[in-house]
Short mmCIF file of C-alpha atoms in Angstrom, two decimals:
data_model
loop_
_atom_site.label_atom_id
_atom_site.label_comp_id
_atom_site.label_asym_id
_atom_site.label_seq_id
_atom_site.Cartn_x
_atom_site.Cartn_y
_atom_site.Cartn_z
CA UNK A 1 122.43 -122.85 273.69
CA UNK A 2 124.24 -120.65 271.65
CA UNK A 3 122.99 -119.44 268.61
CA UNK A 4 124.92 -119.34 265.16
CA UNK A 5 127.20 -116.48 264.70
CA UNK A 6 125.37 -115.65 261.42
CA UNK A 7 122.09 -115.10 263.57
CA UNK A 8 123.84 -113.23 266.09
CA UNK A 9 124.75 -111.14 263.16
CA UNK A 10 121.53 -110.65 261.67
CA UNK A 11 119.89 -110.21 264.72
CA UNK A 12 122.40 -107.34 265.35
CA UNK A 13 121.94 -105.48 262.26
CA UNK A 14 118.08 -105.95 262.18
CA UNK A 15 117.56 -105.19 265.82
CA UNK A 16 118.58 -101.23 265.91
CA UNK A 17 116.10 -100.56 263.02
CA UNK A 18 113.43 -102.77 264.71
CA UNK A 19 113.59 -101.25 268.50
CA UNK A 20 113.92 -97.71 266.85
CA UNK A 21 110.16 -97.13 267.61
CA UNK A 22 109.46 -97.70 270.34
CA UNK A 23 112.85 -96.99 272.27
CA UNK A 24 112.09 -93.29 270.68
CA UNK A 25 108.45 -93.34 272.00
CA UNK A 26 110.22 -94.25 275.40
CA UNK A 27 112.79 -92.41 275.48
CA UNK A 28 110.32 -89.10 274.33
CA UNK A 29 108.09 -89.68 277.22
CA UNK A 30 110.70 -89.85 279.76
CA UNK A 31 112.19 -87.26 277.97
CA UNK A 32 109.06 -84.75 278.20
CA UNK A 33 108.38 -86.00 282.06
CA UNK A 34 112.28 -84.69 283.03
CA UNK A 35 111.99 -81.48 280.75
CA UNK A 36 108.54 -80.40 281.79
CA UNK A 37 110.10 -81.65 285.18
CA UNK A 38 112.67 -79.03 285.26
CA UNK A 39 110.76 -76.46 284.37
CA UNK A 40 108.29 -76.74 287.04
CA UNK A 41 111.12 -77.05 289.59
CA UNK A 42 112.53 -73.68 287.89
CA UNK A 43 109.22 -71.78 287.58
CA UNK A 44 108.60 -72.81 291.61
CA UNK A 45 112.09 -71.34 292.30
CA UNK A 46 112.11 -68.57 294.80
CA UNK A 47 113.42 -66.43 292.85
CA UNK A 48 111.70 -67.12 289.71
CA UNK A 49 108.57 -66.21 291.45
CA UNK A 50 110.00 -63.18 292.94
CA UNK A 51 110.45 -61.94 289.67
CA UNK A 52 108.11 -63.18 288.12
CA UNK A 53 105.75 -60.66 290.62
CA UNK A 54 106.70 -57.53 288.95
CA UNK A 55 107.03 -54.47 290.37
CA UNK A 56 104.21 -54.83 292.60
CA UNK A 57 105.53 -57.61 293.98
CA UNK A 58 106.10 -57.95 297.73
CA UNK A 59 109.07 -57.05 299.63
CA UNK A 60 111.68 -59.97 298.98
CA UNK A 61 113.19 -61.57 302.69
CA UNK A 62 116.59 -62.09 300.50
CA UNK A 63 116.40 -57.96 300.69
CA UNK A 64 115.60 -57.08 304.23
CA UNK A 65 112.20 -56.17 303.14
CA UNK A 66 113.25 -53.42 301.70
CA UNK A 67 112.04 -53.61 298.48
CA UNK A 68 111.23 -56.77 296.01
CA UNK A 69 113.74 -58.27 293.63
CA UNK A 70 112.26 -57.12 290.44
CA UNK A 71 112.71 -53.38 291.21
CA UNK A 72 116.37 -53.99 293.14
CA UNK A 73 117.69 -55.42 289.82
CA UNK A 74 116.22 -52.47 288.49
CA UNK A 75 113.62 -53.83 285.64
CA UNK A 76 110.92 -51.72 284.05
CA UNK A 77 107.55 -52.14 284.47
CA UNK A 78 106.39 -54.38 281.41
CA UNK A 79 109.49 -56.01 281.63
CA UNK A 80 109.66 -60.41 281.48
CA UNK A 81 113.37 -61.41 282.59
CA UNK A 82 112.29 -65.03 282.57
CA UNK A 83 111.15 -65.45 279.21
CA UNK A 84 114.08 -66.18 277.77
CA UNK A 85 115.42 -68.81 280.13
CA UNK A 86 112.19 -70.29 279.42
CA UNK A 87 112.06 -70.13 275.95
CA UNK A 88 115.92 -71.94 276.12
CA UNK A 89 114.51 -74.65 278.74
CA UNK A 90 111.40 -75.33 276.16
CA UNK A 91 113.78 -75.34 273.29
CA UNK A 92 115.48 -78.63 274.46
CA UNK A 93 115.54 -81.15 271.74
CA UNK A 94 116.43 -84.56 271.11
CA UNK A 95 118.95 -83.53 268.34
CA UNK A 96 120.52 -87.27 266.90
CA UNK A 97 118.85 -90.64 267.61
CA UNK A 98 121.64 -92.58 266.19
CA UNK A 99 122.36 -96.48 266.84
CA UNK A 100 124.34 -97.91 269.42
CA UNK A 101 126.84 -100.19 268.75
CA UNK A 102 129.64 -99.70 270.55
CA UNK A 103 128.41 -102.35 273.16
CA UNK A 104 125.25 -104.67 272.60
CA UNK A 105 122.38 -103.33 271.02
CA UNK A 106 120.76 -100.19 271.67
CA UNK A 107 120.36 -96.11 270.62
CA UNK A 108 121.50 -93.36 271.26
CA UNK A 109 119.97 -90.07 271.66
CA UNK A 110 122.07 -86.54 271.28
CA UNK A 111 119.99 -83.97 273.63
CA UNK A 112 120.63 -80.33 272.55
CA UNK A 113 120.94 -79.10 276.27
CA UNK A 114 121.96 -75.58 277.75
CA UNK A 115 124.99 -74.33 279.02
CA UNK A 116 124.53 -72.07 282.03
CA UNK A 117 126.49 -69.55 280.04
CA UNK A 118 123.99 -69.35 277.65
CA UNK A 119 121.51 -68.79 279.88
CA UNK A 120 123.68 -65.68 281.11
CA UNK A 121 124.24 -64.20 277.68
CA UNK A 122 120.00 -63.65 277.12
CA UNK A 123 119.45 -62.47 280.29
CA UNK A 124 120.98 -58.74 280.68
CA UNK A 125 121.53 -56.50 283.28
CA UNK A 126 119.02 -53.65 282.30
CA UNK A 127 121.32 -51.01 283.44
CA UNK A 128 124.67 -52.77 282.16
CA UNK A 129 126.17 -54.25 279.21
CA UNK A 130 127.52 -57.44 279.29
CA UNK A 131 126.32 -58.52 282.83
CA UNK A 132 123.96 -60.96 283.82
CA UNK A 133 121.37 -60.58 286.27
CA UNK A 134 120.61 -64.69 286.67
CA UNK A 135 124.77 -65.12 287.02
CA UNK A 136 124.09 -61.95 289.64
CA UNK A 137 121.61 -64.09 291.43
CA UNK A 138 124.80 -66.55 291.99
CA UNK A 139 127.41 -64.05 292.80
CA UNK A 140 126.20 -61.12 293.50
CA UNK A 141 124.07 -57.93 292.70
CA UNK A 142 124.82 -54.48 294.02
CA UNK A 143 122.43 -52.17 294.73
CA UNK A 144 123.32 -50.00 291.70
CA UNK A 145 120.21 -50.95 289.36
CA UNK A 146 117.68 -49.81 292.37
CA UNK A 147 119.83 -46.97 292.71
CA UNK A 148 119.82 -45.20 289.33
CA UNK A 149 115.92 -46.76 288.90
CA UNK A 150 115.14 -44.51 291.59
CA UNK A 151 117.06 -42.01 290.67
CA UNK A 152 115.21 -42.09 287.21
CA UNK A 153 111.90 -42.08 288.60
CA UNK A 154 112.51 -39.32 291.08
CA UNK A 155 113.83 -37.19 288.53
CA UNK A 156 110.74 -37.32 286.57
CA UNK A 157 108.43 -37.08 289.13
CA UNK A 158 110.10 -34.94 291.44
CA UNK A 159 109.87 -37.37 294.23
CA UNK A 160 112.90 -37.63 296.81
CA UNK A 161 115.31 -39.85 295.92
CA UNK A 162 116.35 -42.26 298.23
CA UNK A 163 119.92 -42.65 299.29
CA UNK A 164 122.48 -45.37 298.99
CA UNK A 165 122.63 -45.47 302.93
CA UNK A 166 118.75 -46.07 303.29
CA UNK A 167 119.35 -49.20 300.33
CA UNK A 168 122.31 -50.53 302.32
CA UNK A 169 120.30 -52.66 304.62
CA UNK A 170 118.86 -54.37 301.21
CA UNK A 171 122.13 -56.38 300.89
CA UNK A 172 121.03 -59.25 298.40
CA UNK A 173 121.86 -62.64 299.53
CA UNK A 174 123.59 -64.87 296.90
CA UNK A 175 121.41 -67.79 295.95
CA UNK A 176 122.05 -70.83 294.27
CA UNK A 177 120.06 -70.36 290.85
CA UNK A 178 120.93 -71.39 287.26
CA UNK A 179 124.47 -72.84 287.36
CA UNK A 180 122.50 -75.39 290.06
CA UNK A 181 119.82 -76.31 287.83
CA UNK A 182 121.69 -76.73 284.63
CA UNK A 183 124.26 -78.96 286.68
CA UNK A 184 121.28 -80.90 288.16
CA UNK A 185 119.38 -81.78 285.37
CA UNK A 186 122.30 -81.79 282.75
CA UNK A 187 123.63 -85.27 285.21
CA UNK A 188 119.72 -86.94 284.23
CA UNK A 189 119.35 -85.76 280.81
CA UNK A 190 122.77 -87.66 279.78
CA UNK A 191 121.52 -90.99 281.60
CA UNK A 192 118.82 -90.94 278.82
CA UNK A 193 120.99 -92.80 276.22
CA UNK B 1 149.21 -58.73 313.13
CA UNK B 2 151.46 -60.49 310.80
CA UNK B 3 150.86 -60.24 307.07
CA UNK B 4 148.13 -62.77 305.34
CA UNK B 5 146.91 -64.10 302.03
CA UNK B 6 144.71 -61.43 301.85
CA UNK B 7 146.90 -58.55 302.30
CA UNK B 8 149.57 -60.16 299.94
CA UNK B 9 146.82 -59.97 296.95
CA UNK B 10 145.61 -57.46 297.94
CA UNK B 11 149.18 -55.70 296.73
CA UNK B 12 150.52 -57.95 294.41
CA UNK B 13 147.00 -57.23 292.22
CA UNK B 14 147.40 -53.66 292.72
CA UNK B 15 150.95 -53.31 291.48
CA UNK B 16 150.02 -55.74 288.76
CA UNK B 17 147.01 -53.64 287.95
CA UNK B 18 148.92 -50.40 287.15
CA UNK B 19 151.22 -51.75 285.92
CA UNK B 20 149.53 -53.86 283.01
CA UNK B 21 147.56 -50.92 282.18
CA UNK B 22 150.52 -48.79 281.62
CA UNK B 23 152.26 -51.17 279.93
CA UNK B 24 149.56 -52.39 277.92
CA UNK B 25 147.41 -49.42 276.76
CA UNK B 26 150.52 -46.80 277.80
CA UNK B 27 148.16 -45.13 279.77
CA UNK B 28 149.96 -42.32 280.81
CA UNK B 29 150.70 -38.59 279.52
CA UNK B 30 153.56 -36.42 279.42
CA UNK B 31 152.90 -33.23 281.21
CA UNK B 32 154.57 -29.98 282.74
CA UNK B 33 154.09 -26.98 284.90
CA UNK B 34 154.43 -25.48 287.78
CA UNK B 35 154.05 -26.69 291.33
CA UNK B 36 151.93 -24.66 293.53
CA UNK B 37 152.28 -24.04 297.41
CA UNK B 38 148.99 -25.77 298.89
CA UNK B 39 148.48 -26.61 302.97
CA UNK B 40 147.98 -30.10 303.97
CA UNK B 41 146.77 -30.31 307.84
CA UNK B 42 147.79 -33.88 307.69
CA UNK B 43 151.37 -33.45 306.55
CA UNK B 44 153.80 -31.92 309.12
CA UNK B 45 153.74 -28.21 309.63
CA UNK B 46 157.50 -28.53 308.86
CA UNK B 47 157.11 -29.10 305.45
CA UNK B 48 156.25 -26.97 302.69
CA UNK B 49 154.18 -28.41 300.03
CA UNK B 50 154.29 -27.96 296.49
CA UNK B 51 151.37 -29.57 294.21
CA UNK B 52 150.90 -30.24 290.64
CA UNK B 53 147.74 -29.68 288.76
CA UNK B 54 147.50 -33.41 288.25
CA UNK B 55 147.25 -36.53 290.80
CA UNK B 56 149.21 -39.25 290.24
CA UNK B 57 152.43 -39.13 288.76
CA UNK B 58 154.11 -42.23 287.09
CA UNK B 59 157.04 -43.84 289.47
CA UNK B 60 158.06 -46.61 287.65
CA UNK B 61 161.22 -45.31 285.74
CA UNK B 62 160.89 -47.77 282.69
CA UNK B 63 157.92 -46.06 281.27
CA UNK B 64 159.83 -42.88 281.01
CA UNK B 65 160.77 -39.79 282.60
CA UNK B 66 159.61 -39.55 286.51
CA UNK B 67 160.14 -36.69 288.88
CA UNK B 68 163.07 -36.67 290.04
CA UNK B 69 163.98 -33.03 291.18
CA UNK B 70 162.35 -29.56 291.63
CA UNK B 71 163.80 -26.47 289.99
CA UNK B 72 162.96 -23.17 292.01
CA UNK B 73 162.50 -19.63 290.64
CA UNK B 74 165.73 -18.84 290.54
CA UNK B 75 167.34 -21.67 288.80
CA UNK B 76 168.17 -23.53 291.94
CA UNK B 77 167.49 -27.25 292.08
CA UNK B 78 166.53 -29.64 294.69
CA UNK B 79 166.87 -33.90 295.27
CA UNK B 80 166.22 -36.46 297.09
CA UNK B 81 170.05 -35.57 299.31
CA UNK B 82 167.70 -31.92 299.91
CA UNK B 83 165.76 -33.33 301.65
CA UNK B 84 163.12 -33.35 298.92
CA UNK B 85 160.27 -35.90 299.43
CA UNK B 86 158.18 -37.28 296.17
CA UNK B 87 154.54 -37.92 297.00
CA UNK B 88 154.03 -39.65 293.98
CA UNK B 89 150.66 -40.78 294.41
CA UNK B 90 149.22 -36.98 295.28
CA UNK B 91 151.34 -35.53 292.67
CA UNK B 92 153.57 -33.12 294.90
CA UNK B 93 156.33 -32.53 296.39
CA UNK B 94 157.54 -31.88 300.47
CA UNK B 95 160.29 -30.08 301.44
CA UNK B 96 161.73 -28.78 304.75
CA UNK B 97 161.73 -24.91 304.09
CA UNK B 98 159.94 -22.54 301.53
CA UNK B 99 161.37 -22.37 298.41
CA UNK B 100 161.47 -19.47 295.33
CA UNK B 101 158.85 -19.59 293.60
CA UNK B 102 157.53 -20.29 290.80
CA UNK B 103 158.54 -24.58 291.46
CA UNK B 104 158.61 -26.38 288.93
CA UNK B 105 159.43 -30.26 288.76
CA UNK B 106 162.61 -31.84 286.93
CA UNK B 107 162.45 -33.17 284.39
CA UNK B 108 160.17 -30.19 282.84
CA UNK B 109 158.37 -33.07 280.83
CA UNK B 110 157.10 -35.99 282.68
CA UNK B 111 154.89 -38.81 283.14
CA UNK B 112 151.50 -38.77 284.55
CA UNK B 113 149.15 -41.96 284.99
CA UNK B 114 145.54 -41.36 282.98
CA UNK B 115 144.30 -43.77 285.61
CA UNK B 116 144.29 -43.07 288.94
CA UNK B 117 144.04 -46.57 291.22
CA UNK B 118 142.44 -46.76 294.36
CA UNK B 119 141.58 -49.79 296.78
CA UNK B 120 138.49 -49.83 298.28
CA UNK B 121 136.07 -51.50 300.10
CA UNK B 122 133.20 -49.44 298.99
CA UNK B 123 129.91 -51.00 297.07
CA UNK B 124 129.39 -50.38 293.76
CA UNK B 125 126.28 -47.72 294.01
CA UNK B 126 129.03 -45.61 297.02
CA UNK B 127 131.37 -45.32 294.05
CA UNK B 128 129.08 -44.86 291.43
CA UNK B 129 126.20 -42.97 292.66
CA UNK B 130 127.25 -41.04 295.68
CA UNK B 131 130.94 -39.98 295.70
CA UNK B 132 131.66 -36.80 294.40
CA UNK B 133 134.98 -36.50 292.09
CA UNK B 134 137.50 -33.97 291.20
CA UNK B 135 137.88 -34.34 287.25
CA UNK B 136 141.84 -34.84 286.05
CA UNK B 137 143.33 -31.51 286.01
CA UNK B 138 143.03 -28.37 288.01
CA UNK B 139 144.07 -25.79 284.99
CA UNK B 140 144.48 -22.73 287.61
CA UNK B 141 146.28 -24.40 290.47
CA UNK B 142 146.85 -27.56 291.91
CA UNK B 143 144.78 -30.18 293.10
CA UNK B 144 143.92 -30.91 296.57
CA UNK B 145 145.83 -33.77 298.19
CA UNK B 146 143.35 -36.50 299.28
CA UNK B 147 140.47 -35.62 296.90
CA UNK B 148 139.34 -38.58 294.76
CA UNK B 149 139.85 -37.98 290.81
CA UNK B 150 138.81 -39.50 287.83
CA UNK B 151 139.19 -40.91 285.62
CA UNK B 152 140.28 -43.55 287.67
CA UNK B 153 140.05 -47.05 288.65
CA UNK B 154 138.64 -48.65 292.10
CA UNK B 155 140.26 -52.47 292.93
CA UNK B 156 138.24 -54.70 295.49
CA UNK B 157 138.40 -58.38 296.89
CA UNK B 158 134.84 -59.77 296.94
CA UNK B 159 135.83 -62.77 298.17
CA UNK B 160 138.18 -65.70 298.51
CA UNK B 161 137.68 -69.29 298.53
CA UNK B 162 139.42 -72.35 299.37
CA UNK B 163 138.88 -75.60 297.30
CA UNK B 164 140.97 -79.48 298.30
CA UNK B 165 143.61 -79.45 295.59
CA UNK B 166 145.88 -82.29 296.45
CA UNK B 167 146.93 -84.45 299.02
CA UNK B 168 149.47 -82.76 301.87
CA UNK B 169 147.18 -79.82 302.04
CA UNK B 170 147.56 -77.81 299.16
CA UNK B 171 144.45 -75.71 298.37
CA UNK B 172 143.31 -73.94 295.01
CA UNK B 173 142.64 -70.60 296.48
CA UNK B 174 140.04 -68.64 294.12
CA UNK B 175 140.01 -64.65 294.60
CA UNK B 176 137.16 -62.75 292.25
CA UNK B 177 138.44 -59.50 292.44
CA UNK B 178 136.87 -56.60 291.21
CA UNK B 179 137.69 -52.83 289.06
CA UNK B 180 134.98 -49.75 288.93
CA UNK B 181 136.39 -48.09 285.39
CA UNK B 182 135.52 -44.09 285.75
CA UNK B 183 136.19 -42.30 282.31
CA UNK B 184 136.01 -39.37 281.19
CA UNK B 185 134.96 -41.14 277.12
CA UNK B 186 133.62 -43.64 275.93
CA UNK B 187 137.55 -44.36 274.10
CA UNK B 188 138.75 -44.40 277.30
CA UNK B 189 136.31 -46.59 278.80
CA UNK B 190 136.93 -49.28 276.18
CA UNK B 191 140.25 -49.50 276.27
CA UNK B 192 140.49 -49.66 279.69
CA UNK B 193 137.96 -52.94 279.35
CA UNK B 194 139.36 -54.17 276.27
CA UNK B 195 142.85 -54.59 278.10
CA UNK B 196 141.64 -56.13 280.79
CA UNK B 197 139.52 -58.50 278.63
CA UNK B 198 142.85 -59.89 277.24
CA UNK B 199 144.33 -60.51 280.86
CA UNK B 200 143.17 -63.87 281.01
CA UNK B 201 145.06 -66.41 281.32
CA UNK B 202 147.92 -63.66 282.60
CA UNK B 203 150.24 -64.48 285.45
CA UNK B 204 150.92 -62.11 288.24
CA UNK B 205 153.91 -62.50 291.26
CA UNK B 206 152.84 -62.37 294.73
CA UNK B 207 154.24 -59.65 295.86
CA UNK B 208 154.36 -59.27 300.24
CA UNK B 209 153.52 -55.37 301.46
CA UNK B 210 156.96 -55.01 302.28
CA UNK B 211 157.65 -55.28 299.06
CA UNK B 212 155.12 -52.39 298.29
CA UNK B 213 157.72 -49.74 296.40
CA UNK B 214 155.60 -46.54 298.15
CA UNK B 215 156.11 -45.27 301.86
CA UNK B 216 153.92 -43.52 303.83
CA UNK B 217 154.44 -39.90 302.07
CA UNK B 218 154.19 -41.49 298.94
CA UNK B 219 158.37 -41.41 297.87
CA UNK B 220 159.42 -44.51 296.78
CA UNK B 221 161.18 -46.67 299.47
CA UNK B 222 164.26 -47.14 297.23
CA UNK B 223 165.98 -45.68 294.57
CA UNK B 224 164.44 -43.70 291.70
CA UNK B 225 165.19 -46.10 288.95
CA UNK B 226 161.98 -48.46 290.60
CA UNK B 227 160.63 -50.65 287.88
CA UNK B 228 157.60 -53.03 288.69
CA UNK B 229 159.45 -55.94 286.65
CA UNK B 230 162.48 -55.55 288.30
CA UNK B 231 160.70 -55.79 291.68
CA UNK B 232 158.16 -58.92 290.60
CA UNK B 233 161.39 -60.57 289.71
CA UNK B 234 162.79 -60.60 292.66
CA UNK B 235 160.09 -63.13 294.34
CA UNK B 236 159.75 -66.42 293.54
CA UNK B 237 156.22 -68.78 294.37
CA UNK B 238 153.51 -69.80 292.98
CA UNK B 239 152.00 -66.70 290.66
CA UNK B 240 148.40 -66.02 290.74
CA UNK B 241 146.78 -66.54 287.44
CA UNK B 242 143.69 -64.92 285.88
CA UNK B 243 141.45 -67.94 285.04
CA UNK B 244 138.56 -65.74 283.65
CA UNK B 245 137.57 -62.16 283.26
CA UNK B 246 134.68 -60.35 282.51
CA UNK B 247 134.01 -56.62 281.25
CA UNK B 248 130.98 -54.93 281.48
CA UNK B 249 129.55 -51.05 281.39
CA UNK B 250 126.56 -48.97 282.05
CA UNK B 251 124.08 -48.44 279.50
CA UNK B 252 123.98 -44.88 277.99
CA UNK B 253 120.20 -45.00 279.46
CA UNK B 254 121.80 -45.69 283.08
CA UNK B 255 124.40 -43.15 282.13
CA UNK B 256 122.21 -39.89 282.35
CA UNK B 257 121.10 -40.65 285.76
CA UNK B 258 124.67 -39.62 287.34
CA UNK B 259 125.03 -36.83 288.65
CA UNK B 260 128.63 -36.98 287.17
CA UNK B 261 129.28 -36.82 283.53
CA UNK B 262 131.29 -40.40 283.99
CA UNK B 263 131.68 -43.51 281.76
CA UNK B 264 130.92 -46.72 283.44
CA UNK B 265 132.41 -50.27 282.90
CA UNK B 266 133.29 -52.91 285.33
CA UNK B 267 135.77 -55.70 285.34
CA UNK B 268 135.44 -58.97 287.05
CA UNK B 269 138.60 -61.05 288.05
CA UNK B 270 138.71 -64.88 288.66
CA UNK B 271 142.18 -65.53 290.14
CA UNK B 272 143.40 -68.76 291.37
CA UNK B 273 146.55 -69.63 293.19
CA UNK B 274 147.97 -73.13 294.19
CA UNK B 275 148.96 -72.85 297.80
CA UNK B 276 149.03 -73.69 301.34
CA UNK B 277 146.29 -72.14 304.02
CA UNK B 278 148.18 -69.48 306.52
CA UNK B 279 150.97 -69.07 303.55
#
């Protein structure tokens, strides 16, 4: 039985404001679950949690041993490198909950997600302008920020500073970091609509 | 072994290199004085070897007046039909017998690069922490052949990497290519980055070595009128093209833990090409 155009027209204006409630208390939890999701799986990253040590963290096997990641990027003690990535990541919002009527009846939800570019931009070299560490992570990080750390601290203390040659075997491994993530979870946050 | 993708960048960004920085930022100086007798253990014993104060002069003729001659101390002068060779890149001159001093290049007045480039295959913390440089100019004689000298620039290939593009076999070959910027001031420093900032989206000809304008002694191959667009026009193919870059430098903190009072910055190439593998 079909039902009289009129109703179908009601039904289709009323329905939108009617669902609105509880699609958005749906759509929040799942929401929360994939965000607090992504976090975890970002806070258990390996690297994460090598940095995350400090400088008395253990030797990193992405180094040789040689040294841990925190100090090889060359952060100060007291430093927090991942508090702004998470600060971004817990700043996702649901920014529009609009309705949905391009086909049937429905909502849609604008989420106000990341770029992995804009992770890159808050998360500095500490010895250069304009780099990032997390894109070095991806691509690459010289030993440079180890280097001149060391150099720093040996200058003040009058320890012996140790050579280029003796950080050579700390080679840092590229590792699929942020970019991976952001392309990851971006792909599951836009099948929210 | 025959000549590969590799080796074919490898030049073509080198020339390019120079070349837009000259162009672009006229990074070069007009200079003058004399050339000074220096040994070279790794040049023939036949030669005698007259060096400037400065490193490398400026060969491509359209940015202005290039060596071209030597004038001895008593008014003779000396070309290529002497059997005068240019080393260009060391900023001398060779020639088969002594000559009257004092030497002095002709023109009087002419061009030297404020950027010296080098290729290498060195790590960032070699270049930055470890090497030892000459600064630009000796002001009491010349300066030794082979030493490095800033400022300067250092060119690398981190790596290269072949993506599907269509069907037949074509590839999208991405290069990120890298430049060490050593200044002698912070000016210098960023406009050496600032330049290269605006490269993207430039287009560079793939140039083959043989088409490298240099020799072994550092003359140019052909005649003295070389300019790089003259020889970029004469290949055809697929350019490479600068897809992004990125500039960077060393904090001032970072800074005061060289040993060397240098300025810092890095650039960061991604260059693609459309092309076949083995071509």
């Amino acid at each position: 039985m079909r039902l009289p155009a009129d109703v179908q027209a009601a039904i289709k204006k009323q329905l939108p404001k009617l669902i609105k409630r509880p699609f958005r208390r749906d759509v929040d939890k799942r929401f929360k679950s994939l965000k607090d999701k992504m976090i975890k799986e970002f806070l258990n990253h390996r690297i994460t949690k090598e940095i995350q040590e400090g400088p008395q963290g253990s030797a990193s096997g992405s180094l040789n041993g040689v040294t841990n990641l925190f100090a090889f990027i060359g952060f100060d003690d007291g430093d927090d490198p991942i508090a702004p990535i998470l600060t971004i990541f817990e700043n996702i919002k649901i920014t529009q909950d609009t309705e949905y009527i391009q086909k049937g009846v429905g909502r849609k939800y604008k989420i106000d997600f990341p770029t992995a570019q804009e992770i890159f931009d808050v998360t500095p070299m500490p010895w250069a302008i304009g780099r990032s560490w997390a894109q070095g992570i991806e691509v690459g990080i010289s030993g440079l920020g180890y280097l001149l750390r060391k150099k720093a601290k040996g200058s003040r203390s009058g320890v012996a500073i140790q050579s280029s040659k003796q950080v050579r075997s700390a080679k840092f491994k590229n590792t699929k970091y942020i970019s991976a993530l952001i392309n990851k979870y971006k792909k599951r946050f836009d099948k929210l609509k | 072994m025959i000549e590969q993708f590799q080796h074919k960048f490898t030049n073509s960004f080198m020339l390019w290199f120079d070349n837009f920085l000259m162009t672009k930022g006229q990074a070069y100086e007009s200079v003058s004085g004399e050339l000074y007798p220096v040994l070279d253990e790794r040049a023939d014993s036949d030669y005698s070897i007259y060096a400037s104060s400065f490193k490398e002069w400026v060969y491509d003729s359209s940015m202005g007046d290039i060596v071209t001659g030597v004038i001895d101390g008593s008014g003779n002068t000396y070309g290529r039909n002497d059997g005068i060779i240019f080393d260009y890149n060391n900023g001398r001159t060779l020639s088969t017998g002594a000559l009257i001093e004092p030497v002095t290049p002709l023109p009087a007045t002419y061009l030297k690069k404020e950027f010296n480039i080098y290729f290498t295959n060195d790590d960032e913390d070699d270049l930055i922490v470890d090497r030892k440089y000459e600064f630009g100019v000796n002001d009491t004689g010349a300066i030794a052949p082979y030493d490095l000298v800033v400022p300067a620039v250092f060119l690398s290939v981190n790596g290269v990497n072949n993506d599907p593009l269509a069907f037949g076999g074509e590839q999208e070959t991405k290069v990120t290519a890298k430049a060490v910027v050593l200044a002698e001031h912070p000016f210098q420093l960023d406009g050496v980055l600032s330049i290269f900032a605006d490269s993207q989206d430039e287009v560079f000809k793939s140039i083959p070595m043989s088409g490298h304008p240099i020799d072994e002694n550092g003359d140019l191959k052909g005649a003295l009128d070389y300019t790089y667009t003259g020889l970029a026009s004469e290949y055809e193919g697929k350019p490479f093209y600068i897809n992004n870059v990125t500039t960077s430098k060393l904090t001032q903190r970072a800074l005061k833990e060289l040993t060397n009072e240098l300025y810092v910055g890095f650039i960061d190439f991604d260059i693609q090409v459309h092309r076949f593998r083995f071509s």
